[in-house]
Coordinates of C-alpha atoms and ligand atoms in Angstrom, one line a residue:
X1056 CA 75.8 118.8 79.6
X1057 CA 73.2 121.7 80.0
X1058 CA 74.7 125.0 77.7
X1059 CA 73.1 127.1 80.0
X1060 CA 75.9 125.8 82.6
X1061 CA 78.4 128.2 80.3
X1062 CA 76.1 131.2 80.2
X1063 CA 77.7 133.2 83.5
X1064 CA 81.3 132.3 82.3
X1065 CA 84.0 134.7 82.5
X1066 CA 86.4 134.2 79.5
X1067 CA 88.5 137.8 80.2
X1068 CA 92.2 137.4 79.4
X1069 CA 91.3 134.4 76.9
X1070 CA 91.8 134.7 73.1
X1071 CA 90.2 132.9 70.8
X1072 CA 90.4 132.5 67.4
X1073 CA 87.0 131.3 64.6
X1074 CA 87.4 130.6 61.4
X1075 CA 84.2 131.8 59.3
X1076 CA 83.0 133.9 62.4
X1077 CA 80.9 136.3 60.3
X1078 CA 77.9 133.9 59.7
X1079 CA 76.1 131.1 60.9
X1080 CA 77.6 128.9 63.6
X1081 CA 81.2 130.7 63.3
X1082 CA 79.2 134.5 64.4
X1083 CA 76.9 132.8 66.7
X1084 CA 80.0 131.2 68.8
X1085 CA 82.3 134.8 68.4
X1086 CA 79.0 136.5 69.7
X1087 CA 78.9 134.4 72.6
X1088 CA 82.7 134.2 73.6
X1089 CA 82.8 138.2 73.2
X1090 CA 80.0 138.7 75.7
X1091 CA 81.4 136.7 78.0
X1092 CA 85.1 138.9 77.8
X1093 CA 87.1 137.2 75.6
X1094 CA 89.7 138.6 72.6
X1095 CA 88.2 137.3 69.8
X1096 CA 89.9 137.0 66.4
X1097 CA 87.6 136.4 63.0
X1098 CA 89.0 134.8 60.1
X1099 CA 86.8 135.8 57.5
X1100 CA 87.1 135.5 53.5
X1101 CA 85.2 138.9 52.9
X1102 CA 86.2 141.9 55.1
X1103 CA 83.0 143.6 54.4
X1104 CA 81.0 140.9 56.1
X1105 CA 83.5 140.5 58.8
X1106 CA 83.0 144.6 59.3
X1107 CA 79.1 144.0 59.1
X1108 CA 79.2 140.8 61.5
X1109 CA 81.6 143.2 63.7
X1110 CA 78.7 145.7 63.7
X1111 CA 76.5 143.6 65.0
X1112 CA 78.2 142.0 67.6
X1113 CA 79.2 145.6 68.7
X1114 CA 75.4 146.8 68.6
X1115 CA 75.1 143.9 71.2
X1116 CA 78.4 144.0 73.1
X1117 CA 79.2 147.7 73.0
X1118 CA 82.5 146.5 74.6
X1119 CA 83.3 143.4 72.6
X1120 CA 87.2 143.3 71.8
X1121 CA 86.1 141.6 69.0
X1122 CA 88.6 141.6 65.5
X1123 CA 88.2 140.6 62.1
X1124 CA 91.0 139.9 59.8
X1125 CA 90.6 138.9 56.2
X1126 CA 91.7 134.9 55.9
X1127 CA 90.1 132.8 53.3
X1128 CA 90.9 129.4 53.4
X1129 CA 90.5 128.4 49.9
X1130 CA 94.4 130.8 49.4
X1131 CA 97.5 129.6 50.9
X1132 CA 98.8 133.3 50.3
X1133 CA 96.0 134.7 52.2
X1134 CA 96.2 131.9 55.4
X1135 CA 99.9 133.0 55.1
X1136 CA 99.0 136.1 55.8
X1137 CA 96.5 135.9 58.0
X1138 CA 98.5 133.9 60.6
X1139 CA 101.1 136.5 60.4
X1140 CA 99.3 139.2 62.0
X1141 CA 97.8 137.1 64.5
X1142 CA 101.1 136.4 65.6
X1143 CA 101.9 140.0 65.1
X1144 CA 99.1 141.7 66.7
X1145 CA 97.3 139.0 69.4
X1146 CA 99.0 136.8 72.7
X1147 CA 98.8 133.4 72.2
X1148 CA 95.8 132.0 71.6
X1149 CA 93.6 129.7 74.2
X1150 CA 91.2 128.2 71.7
X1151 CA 91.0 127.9 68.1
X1152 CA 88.0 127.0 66.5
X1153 CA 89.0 125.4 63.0
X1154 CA 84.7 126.3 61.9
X1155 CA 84.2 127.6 58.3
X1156 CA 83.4 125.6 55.6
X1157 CA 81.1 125.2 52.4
X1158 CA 79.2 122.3 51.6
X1159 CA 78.1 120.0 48.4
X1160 CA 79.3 122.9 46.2
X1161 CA 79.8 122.4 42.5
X1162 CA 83.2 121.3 41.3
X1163 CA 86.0 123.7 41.4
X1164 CA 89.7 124.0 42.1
X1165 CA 90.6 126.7 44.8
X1166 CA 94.2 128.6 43.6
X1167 CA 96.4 125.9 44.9
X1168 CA 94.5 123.4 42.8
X1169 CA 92.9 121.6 45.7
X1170 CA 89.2 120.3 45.5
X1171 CA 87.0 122.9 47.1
X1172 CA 85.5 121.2 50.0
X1173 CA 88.6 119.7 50.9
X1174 CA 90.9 122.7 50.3
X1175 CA 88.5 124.7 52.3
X1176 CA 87.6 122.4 55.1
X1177 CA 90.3 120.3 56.1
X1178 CA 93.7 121.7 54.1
X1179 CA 92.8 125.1 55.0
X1180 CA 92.7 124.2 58.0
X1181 CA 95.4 122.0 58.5
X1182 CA 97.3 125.1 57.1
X1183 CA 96.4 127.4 59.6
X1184 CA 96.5 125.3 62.9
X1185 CA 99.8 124.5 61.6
X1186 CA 101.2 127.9 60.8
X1187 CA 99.8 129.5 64.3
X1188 CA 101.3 126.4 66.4
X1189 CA 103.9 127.6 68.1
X1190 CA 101.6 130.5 69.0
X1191 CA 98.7 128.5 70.8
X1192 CA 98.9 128.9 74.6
X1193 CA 100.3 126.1 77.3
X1194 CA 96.6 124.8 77.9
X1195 CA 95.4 125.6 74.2
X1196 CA 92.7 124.2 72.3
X1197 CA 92.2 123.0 68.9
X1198 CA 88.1 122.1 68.2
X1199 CA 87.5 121.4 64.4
X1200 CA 84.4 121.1 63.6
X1201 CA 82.7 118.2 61.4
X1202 CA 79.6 116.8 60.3
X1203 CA 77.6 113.6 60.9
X1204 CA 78.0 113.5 57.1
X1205 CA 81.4 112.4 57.8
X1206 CA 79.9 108.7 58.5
X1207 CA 79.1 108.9 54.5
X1208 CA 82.3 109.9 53.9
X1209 CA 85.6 107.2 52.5
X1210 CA 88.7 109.4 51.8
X1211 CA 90.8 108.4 48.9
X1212 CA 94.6 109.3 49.7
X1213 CA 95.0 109.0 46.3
X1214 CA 92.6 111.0 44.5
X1215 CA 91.7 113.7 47.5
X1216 CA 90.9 116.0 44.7
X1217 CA 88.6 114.2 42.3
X1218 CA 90.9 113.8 39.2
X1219 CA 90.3 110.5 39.0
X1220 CA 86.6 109.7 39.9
X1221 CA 83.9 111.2 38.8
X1222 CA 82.9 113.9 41.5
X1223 CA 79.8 114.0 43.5
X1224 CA 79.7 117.1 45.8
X1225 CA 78.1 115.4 48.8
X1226 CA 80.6 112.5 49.0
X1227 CA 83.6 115.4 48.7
X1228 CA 81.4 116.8 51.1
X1229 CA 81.3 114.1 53.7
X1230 CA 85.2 113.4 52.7
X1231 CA 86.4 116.6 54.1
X1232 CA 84.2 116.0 57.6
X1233 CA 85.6 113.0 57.7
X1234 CA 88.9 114.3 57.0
X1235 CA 88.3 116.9 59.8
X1236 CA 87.6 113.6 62.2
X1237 CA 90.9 112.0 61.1
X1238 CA 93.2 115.1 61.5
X1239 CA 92.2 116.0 65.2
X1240 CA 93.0 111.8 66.6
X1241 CA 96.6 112.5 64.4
X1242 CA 96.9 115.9 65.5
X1243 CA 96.6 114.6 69.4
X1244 CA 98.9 111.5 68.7
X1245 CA 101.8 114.1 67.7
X1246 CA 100.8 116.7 70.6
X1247 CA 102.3 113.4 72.7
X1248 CA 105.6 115.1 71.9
X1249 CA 104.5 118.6 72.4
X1250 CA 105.9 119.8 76.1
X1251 CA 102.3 122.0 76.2
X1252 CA 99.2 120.4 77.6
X1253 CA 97.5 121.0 74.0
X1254 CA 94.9 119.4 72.9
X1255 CA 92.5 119.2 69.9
X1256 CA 88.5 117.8 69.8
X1257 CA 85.5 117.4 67.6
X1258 CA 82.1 119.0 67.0
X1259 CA 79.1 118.7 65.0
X1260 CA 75.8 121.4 65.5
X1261 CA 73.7 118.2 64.2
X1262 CA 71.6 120.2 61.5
X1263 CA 71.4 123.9 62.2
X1264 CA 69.8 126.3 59.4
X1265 CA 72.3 128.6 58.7
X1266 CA 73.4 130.5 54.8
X1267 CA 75.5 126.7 54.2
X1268 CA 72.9 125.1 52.4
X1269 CA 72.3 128.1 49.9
X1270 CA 75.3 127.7 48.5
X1271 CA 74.7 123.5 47.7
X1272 CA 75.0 122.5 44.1
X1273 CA 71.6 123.2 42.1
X1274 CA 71.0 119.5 41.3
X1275 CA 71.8 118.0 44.9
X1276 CA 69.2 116.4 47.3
X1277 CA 70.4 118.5 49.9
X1278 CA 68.8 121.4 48.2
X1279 CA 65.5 120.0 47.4
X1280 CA 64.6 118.5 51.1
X1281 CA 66.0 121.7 52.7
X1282 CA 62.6 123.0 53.4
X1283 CA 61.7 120.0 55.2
X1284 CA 65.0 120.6 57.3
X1285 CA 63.2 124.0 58.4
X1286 CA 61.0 122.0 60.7
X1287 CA 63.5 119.7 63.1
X1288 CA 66.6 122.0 62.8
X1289 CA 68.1 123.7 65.3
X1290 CA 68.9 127.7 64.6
X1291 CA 72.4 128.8 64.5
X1292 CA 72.8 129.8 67.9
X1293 CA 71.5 126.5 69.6
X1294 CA 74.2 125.2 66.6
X1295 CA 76.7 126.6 68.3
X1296 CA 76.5 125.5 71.2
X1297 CA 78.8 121.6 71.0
X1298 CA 81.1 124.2 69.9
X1299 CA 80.9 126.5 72.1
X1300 CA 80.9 123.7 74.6
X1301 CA 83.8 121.7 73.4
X1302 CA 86.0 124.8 73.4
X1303 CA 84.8 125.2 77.1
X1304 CA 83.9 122.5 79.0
X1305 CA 86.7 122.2 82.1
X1306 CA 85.9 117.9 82.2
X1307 CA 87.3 117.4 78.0
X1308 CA 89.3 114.8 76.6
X1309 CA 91.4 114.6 73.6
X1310 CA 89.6 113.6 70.8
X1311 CA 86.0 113.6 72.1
X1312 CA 83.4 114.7 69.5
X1313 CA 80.7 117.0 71.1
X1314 CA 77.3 117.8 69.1
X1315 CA 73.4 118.3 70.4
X1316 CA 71.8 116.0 72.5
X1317 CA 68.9 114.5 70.4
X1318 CA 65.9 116.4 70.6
X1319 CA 67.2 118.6 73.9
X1320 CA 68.4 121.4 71.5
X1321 CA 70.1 123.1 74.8
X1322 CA 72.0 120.3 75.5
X1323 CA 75.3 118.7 74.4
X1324 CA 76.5 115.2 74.7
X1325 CA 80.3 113.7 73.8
X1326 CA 78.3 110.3 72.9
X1327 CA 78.2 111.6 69.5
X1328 CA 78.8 108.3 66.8
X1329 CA 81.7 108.5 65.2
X1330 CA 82.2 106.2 62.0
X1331 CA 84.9 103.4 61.8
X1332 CA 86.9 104.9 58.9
X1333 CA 87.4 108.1 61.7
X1334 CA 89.3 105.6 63.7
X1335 CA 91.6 104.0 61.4
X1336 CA 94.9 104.9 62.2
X1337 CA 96.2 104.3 58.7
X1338 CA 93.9 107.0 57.4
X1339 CA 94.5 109.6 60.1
X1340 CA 98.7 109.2 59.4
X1341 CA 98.3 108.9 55.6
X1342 CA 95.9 111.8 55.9
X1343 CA 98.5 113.7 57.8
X1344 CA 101.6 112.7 55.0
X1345 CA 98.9 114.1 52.0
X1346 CA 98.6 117.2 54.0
X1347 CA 101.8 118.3 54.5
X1348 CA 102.6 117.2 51.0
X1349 CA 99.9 118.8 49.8
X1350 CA 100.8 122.1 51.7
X1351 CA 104.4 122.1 51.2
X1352 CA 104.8 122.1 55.1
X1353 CA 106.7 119.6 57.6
X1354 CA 103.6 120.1 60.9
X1355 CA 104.6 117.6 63.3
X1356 CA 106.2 115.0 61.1
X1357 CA 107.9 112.0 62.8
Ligands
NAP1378 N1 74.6 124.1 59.6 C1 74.6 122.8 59.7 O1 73.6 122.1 59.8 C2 75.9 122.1 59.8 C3 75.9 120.7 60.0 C4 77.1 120.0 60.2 C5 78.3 120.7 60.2 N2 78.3 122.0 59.9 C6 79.6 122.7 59.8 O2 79.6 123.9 60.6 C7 80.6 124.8 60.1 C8 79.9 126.2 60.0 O3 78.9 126.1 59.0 P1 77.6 127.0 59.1 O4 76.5 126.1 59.2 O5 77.8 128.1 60.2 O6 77.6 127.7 57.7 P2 77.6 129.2 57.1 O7 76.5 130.0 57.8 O8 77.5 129.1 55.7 O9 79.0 129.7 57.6 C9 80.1 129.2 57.1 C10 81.3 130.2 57.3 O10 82.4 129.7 56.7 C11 82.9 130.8 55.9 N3 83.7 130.3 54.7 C12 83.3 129.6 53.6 N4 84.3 129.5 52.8 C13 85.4 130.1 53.3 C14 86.7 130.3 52.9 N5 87.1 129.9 51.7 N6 87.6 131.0 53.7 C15 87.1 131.4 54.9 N7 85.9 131.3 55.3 C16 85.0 130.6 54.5 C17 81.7 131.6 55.4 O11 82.1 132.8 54.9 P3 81.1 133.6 53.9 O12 80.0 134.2 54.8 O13 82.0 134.7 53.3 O14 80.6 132.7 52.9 C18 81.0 131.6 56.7 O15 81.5 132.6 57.6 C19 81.1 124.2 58.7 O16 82.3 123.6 58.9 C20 80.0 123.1 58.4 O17 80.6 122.0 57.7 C21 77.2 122.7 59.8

């Protein structure tokens, strides 16, 4: 699929929601769906770079209807909040794009004493789609996005958090990606129930060089072969564009994982490999139990 297929879209009357739309991949994709005439809503942790990336966007697209409200996904309390006034303030939404994320950070707890990564990545998320579910449109969209580092990833329903084992950021890393993998297959099992024509996808940019590998722990590999990254990867806008893609592209199937075409940086493929662990169906519901466990909520339980 060519990207520049999407570039003359009109997207007026659509509203879509980004997680981490103030930087890297999350901006590039709220850049390009506000050009094109759609609502779109910013979940951002800091309101001062959601006003700056705002800015921009405006400088750009004078008539954006672009809107950043503060969400950061490491706080139940501020998800709570955040979902609230979407409700409150927006229609329903068309497409939600489950994006921001941190990755092979050191060890630390967010406020409801989940592992960073995972907290961030996946329970953050699973938090949000869940709380803003009866507010997604007929024909909605779900697109989390992941990482080919989910096919290093194993997820341990029992010690999600690193208590037990000893933690190594990249693994938690690759945990949460795969994590995002196994929540959109349970998510679309359960939307069998759902009388909407909902349904949820994955994407990957490949490797993109955006402001997520400054914040890698000090000692990690990831930081020391980063400059050598600088000469195959793709720059956040071309990294946006399996998202932008997935969220868009009229031909999609539940659970199809959308990411670059090797070496054709404007293109995107759904032949994206997909490791064996993101198909086991006793992850993806025990995943699913942990989560609303975890979160205190009942999302789609049997
Ligand atoms: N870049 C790549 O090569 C690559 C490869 C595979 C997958 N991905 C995935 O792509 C997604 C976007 O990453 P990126 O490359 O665009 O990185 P990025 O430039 O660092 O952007 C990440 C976004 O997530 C936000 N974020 C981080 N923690 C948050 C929290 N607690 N609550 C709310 N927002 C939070 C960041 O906000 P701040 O600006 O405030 O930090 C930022 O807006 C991530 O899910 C990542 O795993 C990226």
């Amino acid at each position: 699929m060519k990207f520049t297929e999407y570039e003359s879209i009109d997207l007026k009357n659509k509203v879509i929601l980004i997680t981490g739309a103030n930087a890297g991949l999350g901006y590039e994709s709220a850049l390009f769906f506000a050009s094109k005439g759609a609502t779109v809503i910013g979940g951002v942790r800091s309101l001062k770079r959601g006003e700056q990336a705002k800015s921009r966007i405006l400088n750009l697209v004078p008539t954006a209807s672009i809107h950043f409200l503060e969400c950061d996904l490491s706080n139940s309390k501020s998800i709570e909040i955040f979902a609230s006034k979407v409700i409150e303030s927006f229609p329903p939404i068309d497409i939600l794009l489950n994006n921001a994320g941190i990755m092979a950070v050191p060890f630390e707890l967010t406020i409801d004493h989940y592992e960073s990564q995972f907290g961030v990545n996946h329970l953050g998320h699973f938090r949000l789609t869940s709380l803003l579910f009866n507010h997604l449109n007929h024909k909605a969209r779900i697109v989390n996005v992941s990482s080919m580092a989910h096919m290093q990833g194993t997820l341990d329903l029992n010690d999600p958090h690193y208590s037990k084992r000893p933690y190594q950021s990249f693994k938690a890393y690759a945990q949460s990606k795969l994590a995002n993998l196994l929540f959109t297959h349970e998510l679309n099992q359960r939307l069998k129930n759902d009388v909407r024509e909902i349904m949820a996808l994955s994407a990957h940019p490949g490797v993109a060089m955006t402001s997520l590998f400054d914040k890698v722990e000090t000692a990690s590999w990831m930081r020391i072969i980063k400059p050598i990254f600088g000469f195959f990867a793709a720059s956040a806008k071309q990294g946006s564009y399996s998202l932008i893609v997935a969220s868009l592209d009229p031909n999609s199937k539940p659970d199809l994982f959308y990411g670059p075409q090797s070496m054709k940086k404007n293109e995107v493929t759904t032949n994206t490999k997909m490791s064996i662990l993101a198909h086991d169906v006793y992850l993806q519901k025990g995943l699913w139990d942990l989560s609303n466990q975890q979160c205190h909520l009942n999302f789609l339980e049997n």
